Amino acid sequence: MANQDSPSTPPQKKSAFGIFMHELTRGSLIVPILAILTGLLLGGLIVAVTTEQVYTAWSRSPLEAVSVGVNAALRSYSALFNGAIGNPERIADALASGESAALRRAFNPFLESLTKSVPYIFAGLAVALGFRSGLFNIGAEGQLFMGAVASVYVGFAVKGLPAIIHVPLALGAGALGGAIWGFIPGWLKAKTGGHEVINTIMMNYIAFRLSEYLLRGPLQRPDTTNPISPFIETTAQLPRFFESPIRFHLGFFIALAAAYGVYWLLFRTRLGFELRTVGANPNAARYAGMNILVITVLAMSLSGALAGMAGANEVLGVNYTLAPAFSSGYGFDSIALALIGKSHPVGVVLAALLFGTLRNGALQMQIAANVPVDIISVMQALILAFIAAPAIIRTIYRLRAPEQQEDTLHVRGWGG
């Protein structure tokens, strides 16, 4: 009887479902899923204990206080779901009526969640690519700003081009702006040994102040004293697929294509193999003849380009102009996204969709249930903490240790 592990037996290809079940059972997916579930449960508990009606009910009866707290948590999550996905009753009524205006209003929350996930996908991929290369890129926020500055300038200063040329040109300018901002700490790391964590943090400050200077000077809109740029030309705007108020635009599919591109680069090309090898063991990579200097600079530049695309998509697809507070911290949140997604492009996309959904639903939760949007940040922090410390999840749910070592990312940033 032939041995299944015999070298003569060709490996059998697994289906997508088989791969998913394999990853789920070996523990690499079950921990993030349970971490998200636990974060949501604790978030509901925080909502319950911070509701004033609970304390009033506690003076009457502890059982009534528990009931009021549970109802407050359920009401909050119901509002979060309606704000992020849509009201099921409104969706059903809109589908039954078939009216285009009703359909737009019903599906707008879901499409807005996808729109909000676009900068998260790009920025998360930027940090994940750095992790895979052994680099801790904390400068995604600054690279995002410089990408936005470059794209908005090309968007309003270049005139007379058709959209088919102007849009790629503006996107390319955004990627180039971010790449330059990533190249500098990468070159300092490779040539002088400068710590990329410190350098990227400093580059963030330079980017913030530089963009403010530009928005109060060369890039300021002439008809206002506010630090805001002129609107970009209509030929530079990313196409939207539906009428107002839906803002869903082409950038979402560009982000998905970028995720596939990063996957293909990392796991299907020689350059990706070298990036991962340098990230896992730079000494072994050097012994194998790989050029550590070039690979380090290239990795930081590519990471910066992806972060720059996050800023460019916000300018070209959503805002059509640039203001100092256009980012809600996408670059900083991207570190959490890369960790939640285990620095795999698919994981990053799923984590970005989760963050986009939570952020979009938070506003409705605040309006309908009078719950601060900061609760969403608390839940994200809890989820990240549980994922960063899987032993807590394994202890809470009494999970067995994985039979094989989970994928480990070797980030040299903290070690110098």
Short mmCIF file of C-alpha atoms in Angstrom, two decimals:
data_model
loop_
_atom_site.label_atom_id
_atom_site.label_comp_id
_atom_site.label_asym_id
_atom_site.label_seq_id
_atom_site.Cartn_x
_atom_site.Cartn_y
_atom_site.Cartn_z
CA MET A 1 0.00 0.00 0.00
CA ALA A 2 1.50 3.30 -1.02
CA ASN A 3 2.36 5.77 1.70
CA GLN A 4 0.43 9.04 1.34
CA ASP A 5 3.55 11.00 2.35
CA SER A 6 5.69 9.23 -0.25
CA PRO A 7 7.63 11.65 -2.46
CA SER A 8 6.26 9.82 -5.50
CA THR A 9 2.70 10.81 -4.59
CA PRO A 10 1.84 14.20 -6.05
CA PRO A 11 0.38 16.70 -3.56
CA GLN A 12 -3.37 17.07 -3.74
CA LYS A 13 -4.79 20.53 -4.28
CA LYS A 14 -7.19 21.70 -1.60
CA SER A 15 -10.36 23.58 -2.30
CA ALA A 16 -10.92 27.04 -0.84
CA PHE A 17 -13.30 25.52 1.73
CA GLY A 18 -10.70 22.88 2.60
CA ILE A 19 -8.02 25.52 3.13
CA PHE A 20 -10.42 27.55 5.30
CA MET A 21 -11.30 24.54 7.47
CA HIS A 22 -7.62 23.60 7.78
CA GLU A 23 -6.71 27.10 8.95
CA LEU A 24 -9.72 27.17 11.29
CA THR A 25 -8.95 23.85 12.93
CA ARG A 26 -5.22 24.48 13.35
CA GLY A 27 -5.96 27.63 15.30
CA SER A 28 -4.82 30.43 13.02
CA LEU A 29 -8.38 31.64 12.38
CA ILE A 30 -10.27 30.57 15.47
CA VAL A 31 -8.27 32.88 17.74
CA PRO A 32 -8.97 36.08 15.72
CA ILE A 33 -12.65 35.13 15.41
CA LEU A 34 -12.99 34.55 19.15
CA ALA A 35 -10.97 37.71 19.86
CA ILE A 36 -13.42 39.76 17.80
CA LEU A 37 -16.40 38.09 19.49
CA THR A 38 -14.90 38.68 22.94
CA GLY A 39 -14.17 42.32 22.11
CA LEU A 40 -17.77 42.84 21.04
CA LEU A 41 -19.08 41.18 24.21
CA LEU A 42 -16.89 43.33 26.44
CA GLY A 43 -17.89 46.39 24.42
CA GLY A 44 -21.53 45.57 25.16
CA LEU A 45 -20.66 45.23 28.84
CA ILE A 46 -19.02 48.68 28.80
CA VAL A 47 -22.12 50.15 27.15
CA ALA A 48 -24.29 48.57 29.84
CA VAL A 49 -22.29 49.79 32.83
CA THR A 50 -21.93 53.33 31.44
CA THR A 51 -25.68 53.78 30.89
CA GLU A 52 -27.21 56.05 33.55
CA GLN A 53 -30.54 54.20 33.49
CA VAL A 54 -28.73 51.12 34.80
CA TYR A 55 -27.74 52.90 38.02
CA THR A 56 -31.28 54.20 38.49
CA ALA A 57 -32.65 50.70 38.00
CA TRP A 58 -30.03 49.26 40.38
CA SER A 59 -31.51 51.30 43.24
CA ARG A 60 -34.83 49.54 42.63
CA SER A 61 -33.70 46.01 41.82
CA PRO A 62 -30.41 44.37 40.70
CA LEU A 63 -32.40 42.14 38.35
CA GLU A 64 -34.00 45.18 36.74
CA ALA A 65 -30.55 46.78 36.39
CA VAL A 66 -29.29 43.72 34.51
CA SER A 67 -32.34 43.82 32.24
CA VAL A 68 -31.86 47.53 31.51
CA GLY A 69 -28.15 46.99 30.82
CA VAL A 70 -28.78 44.12 28.41
CA ASN A 71 -31.43 46.13 26.58
CA ALA A 72 -29.05 49.10 26.31
CA ALA A 73 -26.33 46.89 24.82
CA LEU A 74 -28.74 45.25 22.38
CA ARG A 75 -30.13 48.64 21.36
CA SER A 76 -26.61 49.94 20.75
CA TYR A 77 -25.58 46.99 18.62
CA SER A 78 -28.85 47.15 16.70
CA ALA A 79 -28.11 50.80 15.90
CA LEU A 80 -24.54 49.86 14.99
CA PHE A 81 -25.79 47.16 12.61
CA ASN A 82 -28.37 49.45 11.00
CA GLY A 83 -25.78 52.18 10.57
CA ALA A 84 -23.14 49.87 9.13
CA ILE A 85 -25.17 47.40 7.05
CA GLY A 86 -28.66 48.85 6.80
CA ASN A 87 -32.10 48.42 8.31
CA PRO A 88 -33.45 45.01 7.17
CA GLU A 89 -37.05 46.28 7.08
CA ARG A 90 -36.09 49.30 5.00
CA ILE A 91 -34.10 47.09 2.63
CA ALA A 92 -37.04 44.71 2.21
CA ASP A 93 -39.46 47.59 1.58
CA ALA A 94 -37.07 49.15 -0.92
CA LEU A 95 -36.65 45.87 -2.81
CA ALA A 96 -40.44 45.42 -2.88
CA SER A 97 -41.07 48.95 -4.15
CA GLY A 98 -38.24 48.90 -6.68
CA GLU A 99 -37.85 52.69 -6.44
CA SER A 100 -34.31 53.80 -7.17
CA ALA A 101 -34.31 56.52 -4.49
CA ALA A 102 -35.54 54.09 -1.83
CA LEU A 103 -32.95 51.50 -2.89
CA ARG A 104 -30.15 54.08 -2.66
CA ARG A 105 -31.20 55.07 0.86
CA ALA A 106 -31.58 51.44 1.97
CA PHE A 107 -28.21 50.22 0.68
CA ASN A 108 -26.26 53.41 1.40
CA PRO A 109 -25.05 52.27 4.88
CA PHE A 110 -23.53 49.06 3.47
CA LEU A 111 -21.89 50.82 0.54
CA GLU A 112 -20.61 53.58 2.84
CA SER A 113 -18.96 50.91 5.02
CA LEU A 114 -17.17 49.60 1.92
CA THR A 115 -16.12 53.16 1.08
CA LYS A 116 -14.69 53.72 4.56
CA SER A 117 -12.74 50.47 4.30
CA VAL A 118 -10.74 51.64 1.24
CA PRO A 119 -8.05 53.67 3.09
CA TYR A 120 -7.89 50.94 5.73
CA ILE A 121 -7.11 48.33 3.06
CA PHE A 122 -4.31 50.36 1.48
CA ALA A 123 -2.75 51.44 4.79
CA GLY A 124 -3.08 47.94 6.26
CA LEU A 125 -1.32 46.45 3.24
CA ALA A 126 1.46 49.03 3.64
CA VAL A 127 2.21 48.01 7.21
CA ALA A 128 1.77 44.30 6.44
CA LEU A 129 4.30 44.48 3.61
CA GLY A 130 6.76 46.08 6.01
CA PHE A 131 6.13 43.38 8.61
CA ARG A 132 6.76 40.65 6.04
CA SER A 133 10.07 42.35 5.21
CA GLY A 134 11.09 42.63 8.86
CA LEU A 135 10.38 46.35 9.07
CA PHE A 136 8.10 48.19 11.48
CA ASN A 137 6.64 51.01 9.41
CA ILE A 138 4.96 53.38 11.86
CA GLY A 139 5.09 56.15 9.27
CA ALA A 140 2.02 55.08 7.27
CA GLU A 141 0.10 58.14 8.50
CA GLY A 142 2.76 60.56 7.26
CA GLN A 143 3.12 58.67 3.97
CA LEU A 144 -0.66 58.82 3.60
CA PHE A 145 -0.56 62.61 4.07
CA MET A 146 2.20 63.08 1.49
CA GLY A 147 0.34 60.87 -0.97
CA ALA A 148 -2.77 63.01 -0.49
CA VAL A 149 -0.78 66.23 -0.99
CA ALA A 150 0.77 64.95 -4.23
CA SER A 151 -2.52 63.63 -5.64
CA VAL A 152 -4.53 66.75 -4.80
CA TYR A 153 -1.90 68.96 -6.46
CA VAL A 154 -1.98 66.90 -9.65
CA GLY A 155 -5.76 66.81 -9.36
CA PHE A 156 -6.32 70.58 -9.42
CA ALA A 157 -3.15 71.96 -11.04
CA VAL A 158 -3.10 69.74 -14.13
CA LYS A 159 -5.90 70.72 -16.50
CA GLY A 160 -7.15 69.69 -19.90
CA LEU A 161 -6.48 65.95 -19.59
CA PRO A 162 -9.12 63.29 -20.23
CA ALA A 163 -10.22 61.31 -17.17
CA ILE A 164 -8.65 58.12 -18.46
CA ILE A 165 -5.23 59.82 -18.16
CA HIS A 166 -5.86 62.28 -15.33
CA VAL A 167 -7.13 59.72 -12.78
CA PRO A 168 -4.16 57.30 -13.14
CA LEU A 169 -1.79 60.27 -13.15
CA ALA A 170 -3.22 61.59 -9.87
CA LEU A 171 -3.19 58.12 -8.31
CA GLY A 172 0.40 57.61 -9.46
CA ALA A 173 1.37 60.94 -7.91
CA GLY A 174 -0.15 59.80 -4.61
CA ALA A 175 1.78 56.52 -4.73
CA LEU A 176 4.98 58.39 -5.61
CA GLY A 177 4.51 60.86 -2.75
CA GLY A 178 4.12 58.03 -0.26
CA ALA A 179 7.00 56.05 -1.80
CA ILE A 180 9.38 58.99 -1.41
CA TRP A 181 8.30 59.39 2.22
CA GLY A 182 8.98 55.67 2.77
CA PHE A 183 12.23 55.68 0.82
CA ILE A 184 13.93 58.12 3.24
CA PRO A 185 13.69 55.99 6.42
CA GLY A 186 14.39 52.89 4.32
CA TRP A 187 17.60 54.40 2.97
CA LEU A 188 18.62 55.59 6.44
CA LYS A 189 17.98 52.09 7.77
CA ALA A 190 20.01 50.41 5.04
CA LYS A 191 22.93 52.85 4.84
CA THR A 192 23.34 54.09 8.39
CA GLY A 193 21.46 51.57 10.52
CA GLY A 194 19.02 54.30 11.57
CA HIS A 195 16.09 52.82 13.47
CA GLU A 196 13.07 52.82 11.13
CA VAL A 197 10.64 53.12 14.05
CA ILE A 198 12.18 56.37 15.25
CA ASN A 199 12.72 57.70 11.74
CA THR A 200 9.19 56.97 10.54
CA ILE A 201 7.73 58.63 13.65
CA MET A 202 9.81 61.73 12.96
CA MET A 203 8.80 61.62 9.29
CA ASN A 204 5.17 61.66 10.45
CA TYR A 205 5.69 64.95 12.27
CA ILE A 206 7.48 66.44 9.27
CA ALA A 207 4.62 65.34 6.98
CA PHE A 208 1.95 66.87 9.26
CA ARG A 209 3.70 70.21 9.56
CA LEU A 210 4.71 70.29 5.90
CA SER A 211 1.16 69.61 4.71
CA GLU A 212 -0.17 72.34 7.04
CA TYR A 213 2.36 74.79 5.63
CA LEU A 214 1.41 73.90 2.07
CA LEU A 215 -2.33 74.20 2.82
CA ARG A 216 -1.75 77.65 4.31
CA GLY A 217 0.53 78.70 1.47
CA PRO A 218 1.14 77.32 -2.02
CA LEU A 219 -1.80 74.88 -2.00
CA GLN A 220 -4.36 77.08 -0.20
CA ARG A 221 -7.66 77.81 -1.93
CA PRO A 222 -7.61 81.47 -2.98
CA ASP A 223 -11.15 82.35 -1.88
CA THR A 224 -10.81 81.34 1.78
CA THR A 225 -8.57 81.86 4.79
CA ASN A 226 -9.03 78.25 5.93
CA PRO A 227 -6.19 75.79 5.33
CA ILE A 228 -7.84 73.87 2.51
CA SER A 229 -6.82 73.14 -1.06
CA PRO A 230 -8.81 73.92 -4.23
CA PHE A 231 -11.19 71.26 -5.50
CA ILE A 232 -9.66 68.80 -7.94
CA GLU A 233 -10.77 68.77 -11.57
CA THR A 234 -13.72 66.53 -12.38
CA THR A 235 -11.44 64.59 -14.72
CA ALA A 236 -9.32 63.55 -11.70
CA GLN A 237 -12.25 62.25 -9.64
CA LEU A 238 -12.58 58.51 -9.16
CA PRO A 239 -15.87 57.38 -10.73
CA ARG A 240 -18.79 56.74 -8.41
CA PHE A 241 -21.22 53.96 -9.24
CA PHE A 242 -24.43 55.45 -7.87
CA GLU A 243 -26.11 58.82 -7.48
CA SER A 244 -25.88 60.92 -4.31
CA PRO A 245 -25.83 60.34 -1.35
CA ILE A 246 -23.91 57.12 -2.11
CA ARG A 247 -20.16 57.75 -2.26
CA PHE A 248 -19.08 54.21 -3.24
CA HIS A 249 -16.33 54.65 -5.84
CA LEU A 250 -13.84 52.80 -8.01
CA GLY A 251 -11.17 52.98 -5.30
CA PHE A 252 -12.69 49.96 -3.53
CA PHE A 253 -11.93 47.68 -6.45
CA ILE A 254 -8.49 49.26 -6.89
CA ALA A 255 -7.83 48.42 -3.23
CA LEU A 256 -8.86 44.79 -3.79
CA ALA A 257 -6.60 44.65 -6.85
CA ALA A 258 -3.76 46.07 -4.75
CA ALA A 259 -4.35 43.35 -2.14
CA TYR A 260 -4.09 40.68 -4.84
CA GLY A 261 -0.99 42.41 -6.20
CA VAL A 262 0.68 42.34 -2.78
CA TYR A 263 -0.25 38.66 -2.38
CA TRP A 264 1.17 37.87 -5.82
CA LEU A 265 4.32 39.83 -5.09
CA LEU A 266 4.97 38.22 -1.71
CA PHE A 267 4.08 34.62 -2.47
CA ARG A 268 4.46 34.18 -6.24
CA THR A 269 7.59 36.13 -7.19
CA ARG A 270 11.31 35.90 -6.53
CA LEU A 271 11.32 39.44 -5.16
CA GLY A 272 8.60 38.50 -2.69
CA PHE A 273 10.61 35.47 -1.60
CA GLU A 274 13.61 37.72 -1.01
CA LEU A 275 11.48 40.21 0.94
CA ARG A 276 10.18 37.46 3.20
CA THR A 277 13.61 35.88 3.56
CA VAL A 278 15.20 39.17 4.59
CA GLY A 279 12.33 39.67 7.02
CA ALA A 280 12.72 36.20 8.52
CA ASN A 281 16.52 36.02 8.72
CA PRO A 282 18.66 38.82 7.25
CA ASN A 283 21.90 36.99 8.02
CA ALA A 284 20.77 33.93 6.07
CA ALA A 285 19.57 36.18 3.25
CA ARG A 286 22.95 37.92 3.11
CA TYR A 287 24.74 34.56 3.10
CA ALA A 288 22.52 33.49 0.19
CA GLY A 289 23.70 36.49 -1.82
CA MET A 290 20.69 38.76 -1.44
CA ASN A 291 21.27 42.52 -1.48
CA ILE A 292 19.94 43.55 1.93
CA LEU A 293 20.39 47.26 1.24
CA VAL A 294 18.34 47.28 -1.95
CA ILE A 295 15.64 45.01 -0.55
CA THR A 296 15.25 47.12 2.61
CA VAL A 297 14.95 50.37 0.67
CA LEU A 298 12.57 48.78 -1.83
CA ALA A 299 10.37 47.32 0.90
CA MET A 300 9.98 50.68 2.65
CA SER A 301 9.34 52.45 -0.65
CA LEU A 302 6.63 49.95 -1.66
CA SER A 303 5.10 50.21 1.78
CA GLY A 304 5.07 54.00 1.51
CA ALA A 305 3.51 53.82 -1.97
CA LEU A 306 0.60 51.75 -0.63
CA ALA A 307 0.07 54.21 2.23
CA GLY A 308 0.21 57.07 -0.26
CA MET A 309 -2.53 55.37 -2.27
CA ALA A 310 -4.71 55.45 0.85
CA GLY A 311 -4.45 59.23 0.96
CA ALA A 312 -4.90 59.58 -2.79
CA ASN A 313 -8.11 57.55 -2.76
CA GLU A 314 -9.58 59.68 0.02
CA VAL A 315 -8.84 62.84 -1.97
CA LEU A 316 -9.84 61.59 -5.41
CA GLY A 317 -12.78 59.41 -4.42
CA VAL A 318 -14.41 61.00 -1.35
CA ASN A 319 -13.37 64.56 -0.44
CA TYR A 320 -12.23 66.03 -3.80
CA THR A 321 -10.11 68.46 -1.75
CA LEU A 322 -7.55 68.30 1.05
CA ALA A 323 -7.81 69.64 4.60
CA PRO A 324 -5.44 69.01 7.54
CA ALA A 325 -7.93 66.77 9.39
CA PHE A 326 -8.94 64.63 6.39
CA SER A 327 -7.55 61.46 8.00
CA SER A 328 -9.06 59.95 11.13
CA GLY A 329 -5.83 58.11 11.89
CA TYR A 330 -5.96 55.51 9.12
CA GLY A 331 -2.18 55.13 9.18
CA PHE A 332 -2.06 54.43 12.91
CA ASP A 333 -5.04 52.06 12.77
CA SER A 334 -3.27 50.19 9.97
CA ILE A 335 -0.80 48.74 12.48
CA ALA A 336 -3.71 47.04 14.22
CA LEU A 337 -5.11 45.90 10.87
CA ALA A 338 -1.84 44.26 9.88
CA LEU A 339 -1.65 42.47 13.23
CA ILE A 340 -5.28 41.31 13.13
CA GLY A 341 -4.83 40.10 9.56
CA LYS A 342 -1.53 38.41 10.46
CA SER A 343 0.12 40.47 7.71
CA HIS A 344 -1.56 38.39 5.02
CA PRO A 345 -3.33 40.40 2.28
CA VAL A 346 -6.56 38.44 2.70
CA GLY A 347 -6.51 38.92 6.45
CA VAL A 348 -5.79 42.62 6.04
CA VAL A 349 -8.77 43.05 3.69
CA LEU A 350 -11.11 41.28 6.12
CA ALA A 351 -9.80 43.34 9.06
CA ALA A 352 -10.20 46.53 7.02
CA LEU A 353 -13.81 45.64 6.23
CA LEU A 354 -14.42 45.09 9.95
CA PHE A 355 -12.90 48.44 10.89
CA GLY A 356 -14.75 50.25 8.10
CA THR A 357 -18.02 48.71 9.20
CA LEU A 358 -17.48 49.58 12.86
CA ARG A 359 -16.48 53.15 12.04
CA ASN A 360 -19.46 53.69 9.79
CA GLY A 361 -21.93 52.23 12.26
CA ALA A 362 -20.49 54.15 15.21
CA LEU A 363 -22.13 57.41 14.18
CA GLN A 364 -25.58 55.84 13.97
CA MET A 365 -24.97 54.16 17.33
CA GLN A 366 -24.24 57.54 18.86
CA ILE A 367 -27.34 59.16 17.36
CA ALA A 368 -29.85 56.35 17.92
CA ALA A 369 -28.60 54.91 21.21
CA ASN A 370 -26.74 57.93 22.66
CA VAL A 371 -23.55 55.88 22.99
CA PRO A 372 -20.20 57.67 22.48
CA VAL A 373 -18.34 56.72 19.31
CA ASP A 374 -15.27 56.24 21.51
CA ILE A 375 -16.77 52.90 22.53
CA ILE A 376 -15.83 51.67 19.05
CA SER A 377 -12.20 52.60 19.68
CA VAL A 378 -12.35 50.72 22.98
CA MET A 379 -13.71 47.62 21.23
CA GLN A 380 -10.98 47.83 18.58
CA ALA A 381 -8.35 48.10 21.30
CA LEU A 382 -9.78 45.08 23.12
CA ILE A 383 -9.86 43.02 19.92
CA LEU A 384 -6.25 43.94 19.16
CA ALA A 385 -5.15 43.12 22.72
CA PHE A 386 -6.75 39.69 22.55
CA ILE A 387 -5.19 38.94 19.16
CA ALA A 388 -1.79 40.12 20.33
CA ALA A 389 -2.06 37.82 23.35
CA PRO A 390 -3.67 34.61 22.05
CA ALA A 391 -2.91 32.84 25.31
CA ILE A 392 -5.72 34.86 26.91
CA ILE A 393 -8.22 33.60 24.33
CA ARG A 394 -6.95 30.04 24.62
CA THR A 395 -7.33 30.24 28.41
CA ILE A 396 -10.82 31.78 28.34
CA TYR A 397 -12.20 29.27 25.82
CA ARG A 398 -9.97 26.38 26.94
CA LEU A 399 -8.49 25.90 23.50
CA ARG A 400 -5.66 23.47 22.96
CA ALA A 401 -2.30 24.78 21.89
CA PRO A 402 -1.79 24.55 18.10
CA GLU A 403 -0.28 21.29 16.87
CA GLN A 404 2.21 23.22 14.79
CA GLN A 405 3.81 26.60 15.28
CA GLU A 406 1.71 29.41 13.92
CA ASP A 407 3.15 31.71 11.32
CA THR A 408 5.61 34.03 13.01
CA LEU A 409 6.58 37.45 11.75
CA HIS A 410 10.11 38.52 12.45
CA VAL A 411 10.02 42.28 12.82
CA ARG A 412 13.50 43.61 13.48
CA GLY A 413 12.30 47.14 14.15
CA TRP A 414 12.29 46.85 17.91
CA GLY A 415 15.60 45.06 17.97
CA GLY A 416 17.48 47.58 15.85
#
